[in-house]
Coordinates of C-alpha atoms in Angstrom, one line a residue:
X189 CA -39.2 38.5 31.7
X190 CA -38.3 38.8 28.1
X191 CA -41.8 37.4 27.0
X192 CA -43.4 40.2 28.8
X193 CA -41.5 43.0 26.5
X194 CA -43.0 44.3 23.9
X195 CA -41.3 43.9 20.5
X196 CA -39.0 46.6 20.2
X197 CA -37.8 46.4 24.0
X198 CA -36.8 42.3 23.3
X199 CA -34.8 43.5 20.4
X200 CA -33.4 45.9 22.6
X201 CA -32.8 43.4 24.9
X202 CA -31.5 41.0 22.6
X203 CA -28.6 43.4 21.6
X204 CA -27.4 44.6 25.5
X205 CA -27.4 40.5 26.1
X206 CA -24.8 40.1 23.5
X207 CA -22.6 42.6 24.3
X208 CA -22.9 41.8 27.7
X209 CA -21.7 38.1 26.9
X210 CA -19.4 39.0 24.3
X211 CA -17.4 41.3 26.4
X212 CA -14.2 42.7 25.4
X213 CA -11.7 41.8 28.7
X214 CA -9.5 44.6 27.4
X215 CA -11.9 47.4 28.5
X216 CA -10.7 47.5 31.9
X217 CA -10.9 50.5 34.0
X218 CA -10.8 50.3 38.2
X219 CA -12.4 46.6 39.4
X220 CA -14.6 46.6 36.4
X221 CA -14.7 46.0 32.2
X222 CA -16.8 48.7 30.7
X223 CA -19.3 47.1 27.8
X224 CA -20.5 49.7 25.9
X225 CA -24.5 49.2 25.7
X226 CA -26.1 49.6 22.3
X227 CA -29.1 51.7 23.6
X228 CA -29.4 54.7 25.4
X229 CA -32.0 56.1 27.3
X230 CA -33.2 56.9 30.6
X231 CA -31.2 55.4 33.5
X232 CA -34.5 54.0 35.6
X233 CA -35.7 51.9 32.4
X234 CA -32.1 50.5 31.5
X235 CA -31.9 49.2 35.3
X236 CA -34.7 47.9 34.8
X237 CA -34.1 46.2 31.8
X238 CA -30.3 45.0 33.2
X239 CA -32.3 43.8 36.4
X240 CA -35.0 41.8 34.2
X241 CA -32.2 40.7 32.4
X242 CA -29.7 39.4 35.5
X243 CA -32.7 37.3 36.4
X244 CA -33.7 35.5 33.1
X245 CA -30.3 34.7 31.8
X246 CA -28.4 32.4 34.6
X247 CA -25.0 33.0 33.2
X248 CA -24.8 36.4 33.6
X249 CA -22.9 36.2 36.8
X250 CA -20.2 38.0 35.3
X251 CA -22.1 41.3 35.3
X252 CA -21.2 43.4 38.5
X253 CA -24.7 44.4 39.1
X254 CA -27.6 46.0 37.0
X255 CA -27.2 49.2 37.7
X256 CA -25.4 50.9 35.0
X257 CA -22.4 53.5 34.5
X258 CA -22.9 56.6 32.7
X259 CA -19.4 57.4 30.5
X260 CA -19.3 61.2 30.2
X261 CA -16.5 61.1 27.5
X262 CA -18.9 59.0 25.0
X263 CA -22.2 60.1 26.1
X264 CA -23.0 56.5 26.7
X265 CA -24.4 53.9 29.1
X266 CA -22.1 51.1 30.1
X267 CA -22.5 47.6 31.8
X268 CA -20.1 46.6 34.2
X269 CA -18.2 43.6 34.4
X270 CA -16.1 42.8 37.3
X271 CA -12.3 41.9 36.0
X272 CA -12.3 38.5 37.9
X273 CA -13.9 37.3 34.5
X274 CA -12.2 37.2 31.0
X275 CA -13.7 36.1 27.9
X276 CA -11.3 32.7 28.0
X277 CA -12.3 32.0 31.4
X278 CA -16.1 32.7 31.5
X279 CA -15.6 30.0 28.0
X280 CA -13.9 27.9 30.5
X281 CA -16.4 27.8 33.1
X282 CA -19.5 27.8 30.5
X283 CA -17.9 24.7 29.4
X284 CA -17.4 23.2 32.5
X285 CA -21.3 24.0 33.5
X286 CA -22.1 22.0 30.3
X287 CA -20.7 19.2 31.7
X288 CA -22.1 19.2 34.8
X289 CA -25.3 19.7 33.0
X290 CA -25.0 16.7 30.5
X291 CA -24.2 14.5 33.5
X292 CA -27.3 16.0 35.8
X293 CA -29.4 15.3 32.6
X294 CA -28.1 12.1 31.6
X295 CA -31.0 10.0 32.5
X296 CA -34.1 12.1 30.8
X297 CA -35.4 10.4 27.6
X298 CA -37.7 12.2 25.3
X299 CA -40.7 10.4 26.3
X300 CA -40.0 11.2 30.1
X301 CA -43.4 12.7 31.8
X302 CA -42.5 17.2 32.7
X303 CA -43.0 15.8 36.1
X304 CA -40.5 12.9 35.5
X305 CA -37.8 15.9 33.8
X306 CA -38.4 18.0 36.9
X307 CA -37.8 15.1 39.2
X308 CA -34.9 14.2 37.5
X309 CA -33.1 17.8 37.2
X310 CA -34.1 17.9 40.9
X311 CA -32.4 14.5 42.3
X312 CA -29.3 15.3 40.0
X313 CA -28.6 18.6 41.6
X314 CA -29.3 18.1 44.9
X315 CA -26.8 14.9 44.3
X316 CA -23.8 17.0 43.4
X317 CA -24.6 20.6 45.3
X318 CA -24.2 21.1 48.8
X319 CA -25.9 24.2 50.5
X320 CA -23.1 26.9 52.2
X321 CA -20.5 29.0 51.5
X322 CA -22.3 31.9 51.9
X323 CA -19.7 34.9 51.9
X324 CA -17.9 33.2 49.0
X325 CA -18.1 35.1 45.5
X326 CA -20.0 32.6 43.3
X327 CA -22.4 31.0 46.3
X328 CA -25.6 33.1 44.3
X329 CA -24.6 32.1 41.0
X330 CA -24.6 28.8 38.9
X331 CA -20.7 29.2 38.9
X332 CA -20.9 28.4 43.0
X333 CA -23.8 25.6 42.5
X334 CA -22.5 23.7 39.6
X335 CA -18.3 24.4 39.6
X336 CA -17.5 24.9 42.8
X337 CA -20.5 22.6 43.9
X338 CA -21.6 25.0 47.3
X339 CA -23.9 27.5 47.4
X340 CA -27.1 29.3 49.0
X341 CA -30.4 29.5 47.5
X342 CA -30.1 31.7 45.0
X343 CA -27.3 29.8 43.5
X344 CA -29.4 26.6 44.2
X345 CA -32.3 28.5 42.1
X346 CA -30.3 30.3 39.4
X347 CA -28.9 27.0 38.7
X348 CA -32.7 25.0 38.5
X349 CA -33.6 27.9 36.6
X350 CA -30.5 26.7 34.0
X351 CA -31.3 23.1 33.7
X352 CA -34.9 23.8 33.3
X353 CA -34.3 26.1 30.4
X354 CA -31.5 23.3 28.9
X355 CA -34.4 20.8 28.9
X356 CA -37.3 23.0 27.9
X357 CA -38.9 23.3 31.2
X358 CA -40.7 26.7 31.7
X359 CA -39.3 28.2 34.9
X360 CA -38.3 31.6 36.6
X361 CA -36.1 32.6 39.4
X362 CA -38.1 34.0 42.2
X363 CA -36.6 36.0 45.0
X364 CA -38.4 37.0 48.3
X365 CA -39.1 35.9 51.7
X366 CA -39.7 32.6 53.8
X367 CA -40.1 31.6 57.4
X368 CA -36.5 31.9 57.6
X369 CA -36.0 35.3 56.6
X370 CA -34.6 36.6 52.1
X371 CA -34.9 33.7 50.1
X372 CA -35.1 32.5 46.7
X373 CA -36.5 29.8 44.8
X374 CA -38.2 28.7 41.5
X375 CA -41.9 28.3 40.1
X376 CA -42.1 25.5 37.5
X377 CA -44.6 24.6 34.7
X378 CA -45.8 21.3 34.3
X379 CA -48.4 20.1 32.1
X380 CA -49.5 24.2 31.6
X381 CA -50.0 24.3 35.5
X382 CA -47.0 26.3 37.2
X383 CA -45.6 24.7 40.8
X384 CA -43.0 25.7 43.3
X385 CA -40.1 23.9 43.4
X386 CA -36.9 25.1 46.5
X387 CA -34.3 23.2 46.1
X388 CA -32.9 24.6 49.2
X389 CA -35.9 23.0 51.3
X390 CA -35.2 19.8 50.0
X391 CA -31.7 19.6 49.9
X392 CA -30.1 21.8 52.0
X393 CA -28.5 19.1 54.2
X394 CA -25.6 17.2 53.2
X395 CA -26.6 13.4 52.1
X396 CA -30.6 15.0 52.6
X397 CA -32.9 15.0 49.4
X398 CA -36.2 15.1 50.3
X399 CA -39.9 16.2 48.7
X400 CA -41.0 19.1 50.6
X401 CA -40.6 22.1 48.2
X402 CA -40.9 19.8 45.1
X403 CA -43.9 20.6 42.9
X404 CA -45.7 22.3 45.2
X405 CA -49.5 24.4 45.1
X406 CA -50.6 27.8 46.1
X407 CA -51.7 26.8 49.4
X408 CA -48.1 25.2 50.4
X409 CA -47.0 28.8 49.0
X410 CA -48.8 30.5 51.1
X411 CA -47.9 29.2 54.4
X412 CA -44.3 29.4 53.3
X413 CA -43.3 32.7 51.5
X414 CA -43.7 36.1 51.1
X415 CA -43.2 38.2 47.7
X416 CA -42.8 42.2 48.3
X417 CA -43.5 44.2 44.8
X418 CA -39.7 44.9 44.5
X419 CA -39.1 41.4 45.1
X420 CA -39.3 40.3 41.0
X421 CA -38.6 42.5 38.5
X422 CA -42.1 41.3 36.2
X423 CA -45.0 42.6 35.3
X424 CA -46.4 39.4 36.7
X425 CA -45.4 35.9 38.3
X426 CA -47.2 33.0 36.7
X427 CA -50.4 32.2 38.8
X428 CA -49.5 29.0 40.6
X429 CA -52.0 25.9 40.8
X430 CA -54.3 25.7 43.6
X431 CA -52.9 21.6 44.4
X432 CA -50.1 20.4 44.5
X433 CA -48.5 18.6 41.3
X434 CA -50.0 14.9 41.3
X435 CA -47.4 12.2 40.5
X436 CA -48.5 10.1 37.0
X437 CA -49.0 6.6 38.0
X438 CA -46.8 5.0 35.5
X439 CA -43.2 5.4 36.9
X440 CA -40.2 5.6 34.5
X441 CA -37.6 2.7 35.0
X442 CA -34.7 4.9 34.5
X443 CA -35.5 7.5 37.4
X444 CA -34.6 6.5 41.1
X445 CA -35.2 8.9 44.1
X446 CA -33.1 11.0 45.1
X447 CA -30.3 8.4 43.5
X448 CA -26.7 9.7 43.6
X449 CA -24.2 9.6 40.8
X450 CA -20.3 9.6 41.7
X451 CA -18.5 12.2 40.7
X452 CA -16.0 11.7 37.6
X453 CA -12.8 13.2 39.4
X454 CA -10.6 13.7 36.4
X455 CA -6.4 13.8 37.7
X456 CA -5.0 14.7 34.0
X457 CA -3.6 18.2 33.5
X458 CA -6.5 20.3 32.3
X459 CA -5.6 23.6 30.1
X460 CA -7.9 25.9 29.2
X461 CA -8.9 27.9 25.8
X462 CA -5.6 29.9 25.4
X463 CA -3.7 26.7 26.6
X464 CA -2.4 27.7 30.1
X465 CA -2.1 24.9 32.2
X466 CA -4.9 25.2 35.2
X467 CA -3.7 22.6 37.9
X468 CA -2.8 19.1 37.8
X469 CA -5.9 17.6 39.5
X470 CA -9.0 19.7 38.6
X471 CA -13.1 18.2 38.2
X472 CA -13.8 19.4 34.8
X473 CA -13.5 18.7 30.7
X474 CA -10.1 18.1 29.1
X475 CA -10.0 20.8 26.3

């Protein structure tokens, strides 16, 4: 979404991104911070850019939603932030995802094939995520997929969309419908042809990892899902390949399918960055 902005509107988006990620926790006001955004103007094109935003940028689960708050005392447009987050814990979780990241990533070498990357990115997760949890907080966010390890297909894809971006895979985050009624999933670029890959298709089912959704053409798209204009907030969705992704012939030796990696349960006490103490048995990084 931010490559489809013209230079002035990526600067502009560059500068509501970090305030909204260098929030100041001591803004509070009702269930919300208030971050002051750089940039004022109409309220239909800062939604607009907040909802473009929310879907590029997979850790902005701490913003409340992307429609903004007008502050009548400073004449000003203002993000929202829900007060469950503070700066030392989103650091603490951001951290956390990192790990989980590093381990999920673990086995991709630099000469790996994109297909081999994407294979391996989708094994890992579907190895330490489960699918449910659906009325909990985080289940639509990377926070439920990779910390709390359950969530529904828009955690499943905002997370995909993360490892992609940690590995240099082109993806996006694509919301709409499927057989089954809303969904969400993600279209992937491999050798400059883009796929579908849903995570949720293939993985869904505890100790299940299969193929389905993985690297898929326009044809498998078109028996499965639906996109409505208000689905995506782009100009345009990459144009997907007619096939379906081929698999190279020479296999990497370090890449199994659908292998699964034991957790690392660590029992030590864990603090975090202000040093309180955050439980005696906790899955995580010592700081």
């Amino acid at each position: 979404g931010y490559n489809e902005l013209s230079p002035a509107d990526q600067a502009k988006y560059e500068a509501i991104l970090t305030a909204i990620l260098q929030f100041d926790a001591n803004k509070a006001g009702g269930i919300d911070h208030r971050v002051d955004i750089p940039w004022s103007s109409d309220m239909n094109a800062l939604t607009a850019m907040l909802r473009r935003m929310q879907t590029d940028v997979p850790q902005l689960w701490v913003l409340f939603n992307y429609i903004p708050r007008y502050n009548y005392d400073t004449y000003t447009y203002q993000a929202r932030i829900s007060t469950v987050n503070t700066p030392e814990s989103f650091l603490h979780d951001l951290l956390t995802i990192d790990t989980v990241f590093r381990k999920i990533t673990a086995p991709i070498t630099p000469d790996m094939s994109a297909y081999h990357k994407v294979k391996v990115l989708h094994d890992g997760f579907i190895a330490e995520v489960s699918y449910g949890n659906p009325s909990g907080a985080n289940a639509g966010n990377i926070k439920g997929a990779l910390i709390e390890k359950r969530a529904v297909c828009e955690g499943f894809s905002r997370a995909f969309l993360y490892l992609c971006q940690g590995v240099g895979i082109r993806c996006v985050y694509v919301s709409g419908s499927n057989t089954n009624g809303r969904h969400a999933w993600n279209h992937v670029e491999v050798d400059g042809k883009w796929y579908v890959v849903d995570l949720t298709a293939d993985g869904a089912f505890a100790g299940h990892c299969g193929y389905d959704g993985f690297l898929r053409g326009q044809t498998y798209f078109d028996e499965h899902y639906t996109i409505a204009a208000d689905d995506v907030p782009y100009n345009n969705l990459p144009t997907l390949s007619a096939t379906d992704c081929p698999e190279p012939t020479q296999q990497p030796t370090s890449v199994e399918t659908c292998s699964e990696v034991p957790m690392i349960d660590v029992t030590r006490p864990m603090f975090n960055v202000v040093g309180q103490r955050v439980g005696a048995n906790y899955r995580g990084i010592v700081i």
